[in-house]
PDB file of C-alpha atoms and ligand atoms in Angstrom:
ATOM      1  CA  MET A 227       4.123   9.111  17.284  1.00  0.00           C
ATOM      2  CA  ALA A 228       2.336  10.774  14.424  1.00  0.00           C
ATOM      3  CA  ILE A 229      -0.716   9.525  12.637  1.00  0.00           C
ATOM      4  CA  LEU A 230      -0.883  10.776   9.066  1.00  0.00           C
ATOM      5  CA  GLY A 231      -4.084  11.344   7.077  1.00  0.00           C
ATOM      6  CA  ILE A 232      -4.769   8.625   4.499  1.00  0.00           C
ATOM      7  CA  LEU A 233      -6.149   9.639   1.092  1.00  0.00           C
ATOM      8  CA  HIS A 234      -9.231   7.781  -0.105  1.00  0.00           C
ATOM      9  CA  PHE A 235     -10.174   6.676  -3.620  1.00  0.00           C
ATOM     10  CA  PRO A 236     -11.079   8.450  -5.897  1.00  0.00           C
ATOM     11  CA  ASP A 237      -8.799  11.240  -4.635  1.00  0.00           C
ATOM     12  CA  PRO A 238      -6.723  12.226  -7.707  1.00  0.00           C
ATOM     13  CA  ARG A 239      -3.563  12.531  -5.577  1.00  0.00           C
ATOM     14  CA  LEU A 240      -3.533   8.724  -5.343  1.00  0.00           C
ATOM     15  CA  ARG A 241      -2.688   8.815  -9.073  1.00  0.00           C
ATOM     16  CA  ASN A 242       0.581  10.693  -8.559  1.00  0.00           C
ATOM     17  CA  VAL A 243       3.727   8.819  -9.543  1.00  0.00           C
ATOM     18  CA  ALA A 244       6.119   9.092  -6.597  1.00  0.00           C
ATOM     19  CA  GLN A 245       9.676  10.352  -7.004  1.00  0.00           C
ATOM     20  CA  PRO A 246      12.752   8.324  -6.030  1.00  0.00           C
ATOM     21  CA  VAL A 247      14.319   9.196  -2.674  1.00  0.00           C
ATOM     22  CA  THR A 248      17.708  10.734  -3.411  1.00  0.00           C
ATOM     23  CA  THR A 249      19.102  10.831   0.143  1.00  0.00           C
ATOM     24  CA  VAL A 250      17.972   8.640   3.017  1.00  0.00           C
ATOM     25  CA  ASP A 251      18.246  11.127   5.867  1.00  0.00           C
ATOM     26  CA  ASP A 252      16.513  11.746   9.183  1.00  0.00           C
ATOM     27  CA  SER A 253      13.495  13.308   7.471  1.00  0.00           C
ATOM     28  CA  VAL A 254      12.978  10.112   5.461  1.00  0.00           C
ATOM     29  CA  ARG A 255      13.386   7.981   8.607  1.00  0.00           C
ATOM     30  CA  GLN A 256      10.849  10.199  10.374  1.00  0.00           C
ATOM     31  CA  LEU A 257       8.447   9.697   7.459  1.00  0.00           C
ATOM     32  CA  LEU A 258       8.906   5.913   7.686  1.00  0.00           C
ATOM     33  CA  ASP A 259       8.244   5.970  11.451  1.00  0.00           C
ATOM     34  CA  ASP A 260       5.110   8.073  10.972  1.00  0.00           C
ATOM     35  CA  MET A 261       3.954   5.733   8.207  1.00  0.00           C
ATOM     36  CA  LEU A 262       4.462   2.718  10.485  1.00  0.00           C
ATOM     37  CA  ASP A 263       2.462   4.409  13.276  1.00  0.00           C
ATOM     38  CA  THR A 264      -0.279   5.216  10.772  1.00  0.00           C
ATOM     39  CA  MET A 265      -0.328   1.683   9.346  1.00  0.00           C
ATOM     40  CA  TYR A 266      -0.452  -0.025  12.755  1.00  0.00           C
ATOM     41  CA  GLU A 267      -3.127   2.351  13.996  1.00  0.00           C
ATOM     42  CA  ALA A 268      -5.372   1.924  10.933  1.00  0.00           C
ATOM     43  CA  PRO A 269      -4.847  -1.126  11.193  1.00  0.00           C
ATOM     44  CA  GLY A 270      -3.237  -2.282   7.975  1.00  0.00           C
ATOM     45  CA  ILE A 271      -0.364  -4.493   6.832  1.00  0.00           C
ATOM     46  CA  GLY A 272       1.132  -2.087   4.309  1.00  0.00           C
ATOM     47  CA  LEU A 273       1.240   1.601   3.484  1.00  0.00           C
ATOM     48  CA  ALA A 274       2.846   3.580   0.664  1.00  0.00           C
ATOM     49  CA  ALA A 275       3.913   7.232   0.987  1.00  0.00           C
ATOM     50  CA  THR A 276       1.545   8.129  -1.865  1.00  0.00           C
ATOM     51  CA  GLN A 277      -1.381   7.182   0.405  1.00  0.00           C
ATOM     52  CA  VAL A 278      -0.370   9.831   2.928  1.00  0.00           C
ATOM     53  CA  ASN A 279       0.160  12.404   0.172  1.00  0.00           C
ATOM     54  CA  VAL A 280       3.955  12.272   0.212  1.00  0.00           C
ATOM     55  CA  ASP A 281       5.596  12.170  -3.186  1.00  0.00           C
ATOM     56  CA  LYS A 282       8.417   9.744  -2.297  1.00  0.00           C
ATOM     57  CA  ARG A 283       9.083   6.118  -3.218  1.00  0.00           C
ATOM     58  CA  ALA A 284       8.786   4.743   0.322  1.00  0.00           C
ATOM     59  CA  VAL A 285       6.749   1.813   1.618  1.00  0.00           C
ATOM     60  CA  VAL A 286       6.205   0.194   5.011  1.00  0.00           C
ATOM     61  CA  ILE A 287       4.900  -3.344   5.487  1.00  0.00           C
ATOM     62  CA  ASP A 288       4.297  -5.719   8.382  1.00  0.00           C
ATOM     63  CA  VAL A 289       2.522  -8.986   7.600  1.00  0.00           C
ATOM     64  CA  SER A 290       3.440 -10.656  10.924  1.00  0.00           C
ATOM     65  CA  GLU A 291       0.726 -11.728  13.377  1.00  0.00           C
ATOM     66  CA  GLU A 292       2.493 -10.028  16.279  1.00  0.00           C
ATOM     67  CA  LYS A 293       3.031  -6.789  14.342  1.00  0.00           C
ATOM     68  CA  ASP A 294       6.673  -6.808  15.331  1.00  0.00           C
ATOM     69  CA  GLN A 295       8.410  -7.257  11.967  1.00  0.00           C
ATOM     70  CA  PRO A 296       8.288  -3.891  10.223  1.00  0.00           C
ATOM     71  CA  LEU A 297       9.827  -3.773   6.774  1.00  0.00           C
ATOM     72  CA  CYS A 298      10.803  -0.461   5.190  1.00  0.00           C
ATOM     73  CA  LEU A 299      11.423  -0.289   1.453  1.00  0.00           C
ATOM     74  CA  ILE A 300      12.863   2.812  -0.166  1.00  0.00           C
ATOM     75  CA  ASN A 301      12.968   3.002  -3.974  1.00  0.00           C
ATOM     76  CA  PRO A 302      11.779  -0.631  -4.266  1.00  0.00           C
ATOM     77  CA  GLU A 303      12.276  -2.246  -7.645  1.00  0.00           C
ATOM     78  CA  ILE A 304      10.976  -5.648  -8.680  1.00  0.00           C
ATOM     79  CA  LEU A 305      13.625  -7.725 -10.440  1.00  0.00           C
ATOM     80  CA  ASP A 306      11.693 -10.961 -11.050  1.00  0.00           C
ATOM     81  CA  LEU A 307       8.084 -12.098 -10.957  1.00  0.00           C
ATOM     82  CA  GLU A 308       7.010 -15.734 -10.966  1.00  0.00           C
ATOM     83  CA  GLY A 309       3.858 -17.764 -10.637  1.00  0.00           C
ATOM     84  CA  VAL A 310       0.283 -16.682 -10.098  1.00  0.00           C
ATOM     85  CA  GLU A 311      -1.523 -15.958  -6.851  1.00  0.00           C
ATOM     86  CA  GLU A 312      -5.154 -14.991  -6.393  1.00  0.00           C
ATOM     87  CA  MET A 313      -5.850 -13.281  -3.110  1.00  0.00           C
ATOM     88  CA  GLU A 314      -8.577 -11.099  -1.707  1.00  0.00           C
ATOM     89  CA  GLU A 315      -7.168  -7.612  -1.230  1.00  0.00           C
ATOM     90  CA  GLY A 316      -8.278  -4.571   0.657  1.00  0.00           C
ATOM     91  CA  CYS A 317      -6.668  -1.150   0.852  1.00  0.00           C
ATOM     92  CA  LEU A 318      -6.582   1.608   3.464  1.00  0.00           C
ATOM     93  CA  SER A 319      -7.335   4.020   0.613  1.00  0.00           C
ATOM     94  CA  VAL A 320     -10.397   2.038  -0.517  1.00  0.00           C
ATOM     95  CA  PRO A 321     -12.094   1.379   2.829  1.00  0.00           C
ATOM     96  CA  GLY A 322     -14.620  -1.420   3.112  1.00  0.00           C
ATOM     97  CA  VAL A 323     -13.893  -2.956  -0.289  1.00  0.00           C
ATOM     98  CA  TYR A 324     -12.373  -6.428  -0.679  1.00  0.00           C
ATOM     99  CA  GLU A 325     -11.856  -8.031  -4.074  1.00  0.00           C
ATOM    100  CA  VAL A 326      -9.780 -10.876  -5.478  1.00  0.00           C
ATOM    101  CA  VAL A 327      -6.769  -9.749  -7.517  1.00  0.00           C
ATOM    102  CA  GLN A 328      -4.353 -11.890  -9.495  1.00  0.00           C
ATOM    103  CA  ARG A 329      -0.644 -11.216  -8.976  1.00  0.00           C
ATOM    104  CA  ALA A 330       2.703 -13.000  -9.061  1.00  0.00           C
ATOM    105  CA  ASP A 331       3.204 -15.253  -6.039  1.00  0.00           C
ATOM    106  CA  HIS A 332       6.976 -15.085  -5.952  1.00  0.00           C
ATOM    107  CA  ILE A 333       9.053 -11.962  -6.445  1.00  0.00           C
ATOM    108  CA  ARG A 334      12.611 -10.810  -6.099  1.00  0.00           C
ATOM    109  CA  LEU A 335      13.265  -7.165  -5.429  1.00  0.00           C
ATOM    110  CA  ARG A 336      15.890  -4.591  -4.666  1.00  0.00           C
ATOM    111  CA  ALA A 337      15.451  -1.598  -2.362  1.00  0.00           C
ATOM    112  CA  LEU A 338      17.226   0.653   0.103  1.00  0.00           C
ATOM    113  CA  ASP A 339      16.777   0.116   3.832  1.00  0.00           C
ATOM    114  CA  ARG A 340      16.209   2.885   6.389  1.00  0.00           C
ATOM    115  CA  ASN A 341      19.950   3.528   6.520  1.00  0.00           C
ATOM    116  CA  GLY A 342      20.155   3.971   2.766  1.00  0.00           C
ATOM    117  CA  GLN A 343      21.860   0.599   2.280  1.00  0.00           C
ATOM    118  CA  PRO A 344      20.847  -1.359  -0.831  1.00  0.00           C
ATOM    119  CA  PHE A 345      19.600  -4.924  -0.341  1.00  0.00           C
ATOM    120  CA  GLU A 346      17.848  -7.648  -2.284  1.00  0.00           C
ATOM    121  CA  MET A 347      15.116  -9.922  -0.990  1.00  0.00           C
ATOM    122  CA  GLN A 348      12.699 -12.580  -2.134  1.00  0.00           C
ATOM    123  CA  ALA A 349       9.087 -12.809  -1.073  1.00  0.00           C
ATOM    124  CA  ASP A 350       6.156 -15.077  -1.721  1.00  0.00           C
ATOM    125  CA  GLY A 351       2.507 -15.438  -0.769  1.00  0.00           C
ATOM    126  CA  LEU A 352       1.012 -12.607   1.247  1.00  0.00           C
ATOM    127  CA  MET A 353       4.305 -10.707   1.483  1.00  0.00           C
ATOM    128  CA  ALA A 354       4.763 -10.846  -2.312  1.00  0.00           C
ATOM    129  CA  VAL A 355       1.192  -9.657  -2.882  1.00  0.00           C
ATOM    130  CA  CYS A 356       1.597  -6.859  -0.354  1.00  0.00           C
ATOM    131  CA  ILE A 357       4.833  -5.591  -1.904  1.00  0.00           C
ATOM    132  CA  GLN A 358       3.297  -5.576  -5.401  1.00  0.00           C
ATOM    133  CA  HIS A 359       0.234  -3.737  -4.067  1.00  0.00           C
ATOM    134  CA  GLU A 360       2.396  -1.076  -2.383  1.00  0.00           C
ATOM    135  CA  ILE A 361       4.700  -0.550  -5.371  1.00  0.00           C
ATOM    136  CA  ASP A 362       1.560  -0.060  -7.472  1.00  0.00           C
ATOM    137  CA  HIS A 363       0.628   2.821  -5.126  1.00  0.00           C
ATOM    138  CA  LEU A 364       3.982   4.477  -5.851  1.00  0.00           C
ATOM    139  CA  ASP A 365       3.108   4.277  -9.548  1.00  0.00           C
ATOM    140  CA  GLY A 366      -0.324   5.815  -8.988  1.00  0.00           C
ATOM    141  CA  LYS A 367      -2.115   2.510  -9.375  1.00  0.00           C
ATOM    142  CA  LEU A 368      -4.807   1.017  -7.132  1.00  0.00           C
ATOM    143  CA  PHE A 369      -6.033  -2.561  -6.763  1.00  0.00           C
ATOM    144  CA  VAL A 370      -9.449  -1.504  -8.071  1.00  0.00           C
ATOM    145  CA  ASP A 371      -7.730  -0.860 -11.432  1.00  0.00           C
ATOM    146  CA  TYR A 372      -7.548  -4.644 -11.853  1.00  0.00           C
ATOM    147  CA  LEU A 373     -11.347  -4.926 -11.591  1.00  0.00           C
ATOM    148  CA  SER A 374     -13.914  -4.367 -14.326  1.00  0.00           C
ATOM    149  CA  GLN A 375     -14.952  -0.823 -15.189  1.00  0.00           C
ATOM    150  CA  LEU A 376     -18.429  -1.575 -13.849  1.00  0.00           C
ATOM    151  CA  LYS A 377     -17.136  -2.741 -10.476  1.00  0.00           C
ATOM    152  CA  ARG A 378     -14.780   0.201 -10.204  1.00  0.00           C
ATOM    153  CA  THR A 379     -17.600   2.651 -10.933  1.00  0.00           C
ATOM    154  CA  ARG A 380     -19.766   1.015  -8.267  1.00  0.00           C
ATOM    155  CA  ILE A 381     -16.935   1.269  -5.730  1.00  0.00           C
ATOM    156  CA  ARG A 382     -16.320   4.903  -6.646  1.00  0.00           C
ATOM    157  CA  ASN A 383     -20.008   5.761  -6.229  1.00  0.00           C
ATOM    158  CA  LYS A 384     -20.184   3.947  -2.898  1.00  0.00           C
ATOM    159  CA  LEU A 385     -17.108   5.696  -1.487  1.00  0.00           C
ATOM    160  CA  GLU A 386     -18.125   9.120  -2.784  1.00  0.00           C
ATOM    161  CA  LYS A 387     -21.501   8.689  -1.126  1.00  0.00           C
ATOM    162  CA  GLU A 388     -19.867   7.668   2.161  1.00  0.00           C
ATOM    163  CA  GLN A 389     -17.442  10.577   1.991  1.00  0.00           C
ATOM    164  CA  ARG A 390     -20.356  12.962   1.509  1.00  0.00           C
ATOM    165  CA  GLN A 391     -22.213  11.479   4.451  1.00  0.00           C
ATOM    166  CA  THR A 392     -19.385  11.485   6.944  1.00  0.00           C
ATOM    167  CA  SER A 393     -15.855  12.801   7.106  1.00  0.00           C
ATOM    168  CA  THR A 394     -14.664   9.759   9.023  1.00  0.00           C
ATOM    169  CA  VAL A 395     -15.393   6.501   7.291  1.00  0.00           C
ATOM    170  CA  ALA A 396     -16.632   4.159   9.977  1.00  0.00           C
ATOM    171  CA  ASP A 397     -15.434   0.969   8.334  1.00  0.00           C
ATOM    172  CA  ALA A 398     -11.937  -0.047   9.386  1.00  0.00           C
ATOM    173  CA  ARG A 399     -12.238  -2.445  12.313  1.00  0.00           C
ATOM    174  CA  SER A 400     -13.026  -5.542  10.363  1.00  0.00           C
ATOM    175  CA  SER A 401     -11.174  -8.827  10.459  1.00  0.00           C
ATOM    176  CA  HIS A 402      -9.831  -8.246   6.952  1.00  0.00           C
ATOM    177  CA  ARG A 403      -6.194  -7.519   6.413  1.00  0.00           C
ATOM    178  CA  VAL A 404      -5.924  -4.179   4.725  1.00  0.00           C
ATOM    179  CA  ILE A 405      -2.988  -3.206   2.572  1.00  0.00           C
TER     180      ILE A 405
HETATM  181 ZN1   ZN B 434      -3.373  -0.020  -0.706  1.00  0.00          ZN
END
């Protein structure tokens, strides 16, 4: 079990666009396992490799109550978006901030699984929102980008102040689901 360090907004490395995984080998599977450990420990319901400063298009998600349905997506690609969903989102890279974001509520996507096998899936509701949020991370995008400039500046100032005050942000253990 390895817990990886999570980058916090406004760290510029969160703006990196991740590279496609060319071969799904043991090192990629190890990364996915470490990302799952990190996500469960945080706790969160999704984590993208970009958030742990790894430049690979890999995402882990588990939206189940029992935390026993891990989903690994390698090189995920959205094929279809439908409908509109407004949901309050949080992010392990933007601790303590929860804002409503509008996204598609039904998506179809293609990805590779942890054995490198391609598959397609559909998702709606929370799962659809979570997948869109994580794919945004791989493209260097954060949920705060959907907010007004004013709000984003306030969030940046708040987090920078907290990061100056303490190296470990004491937020985390709230009842919010954090993706
Ligand atoms: Zn996030």
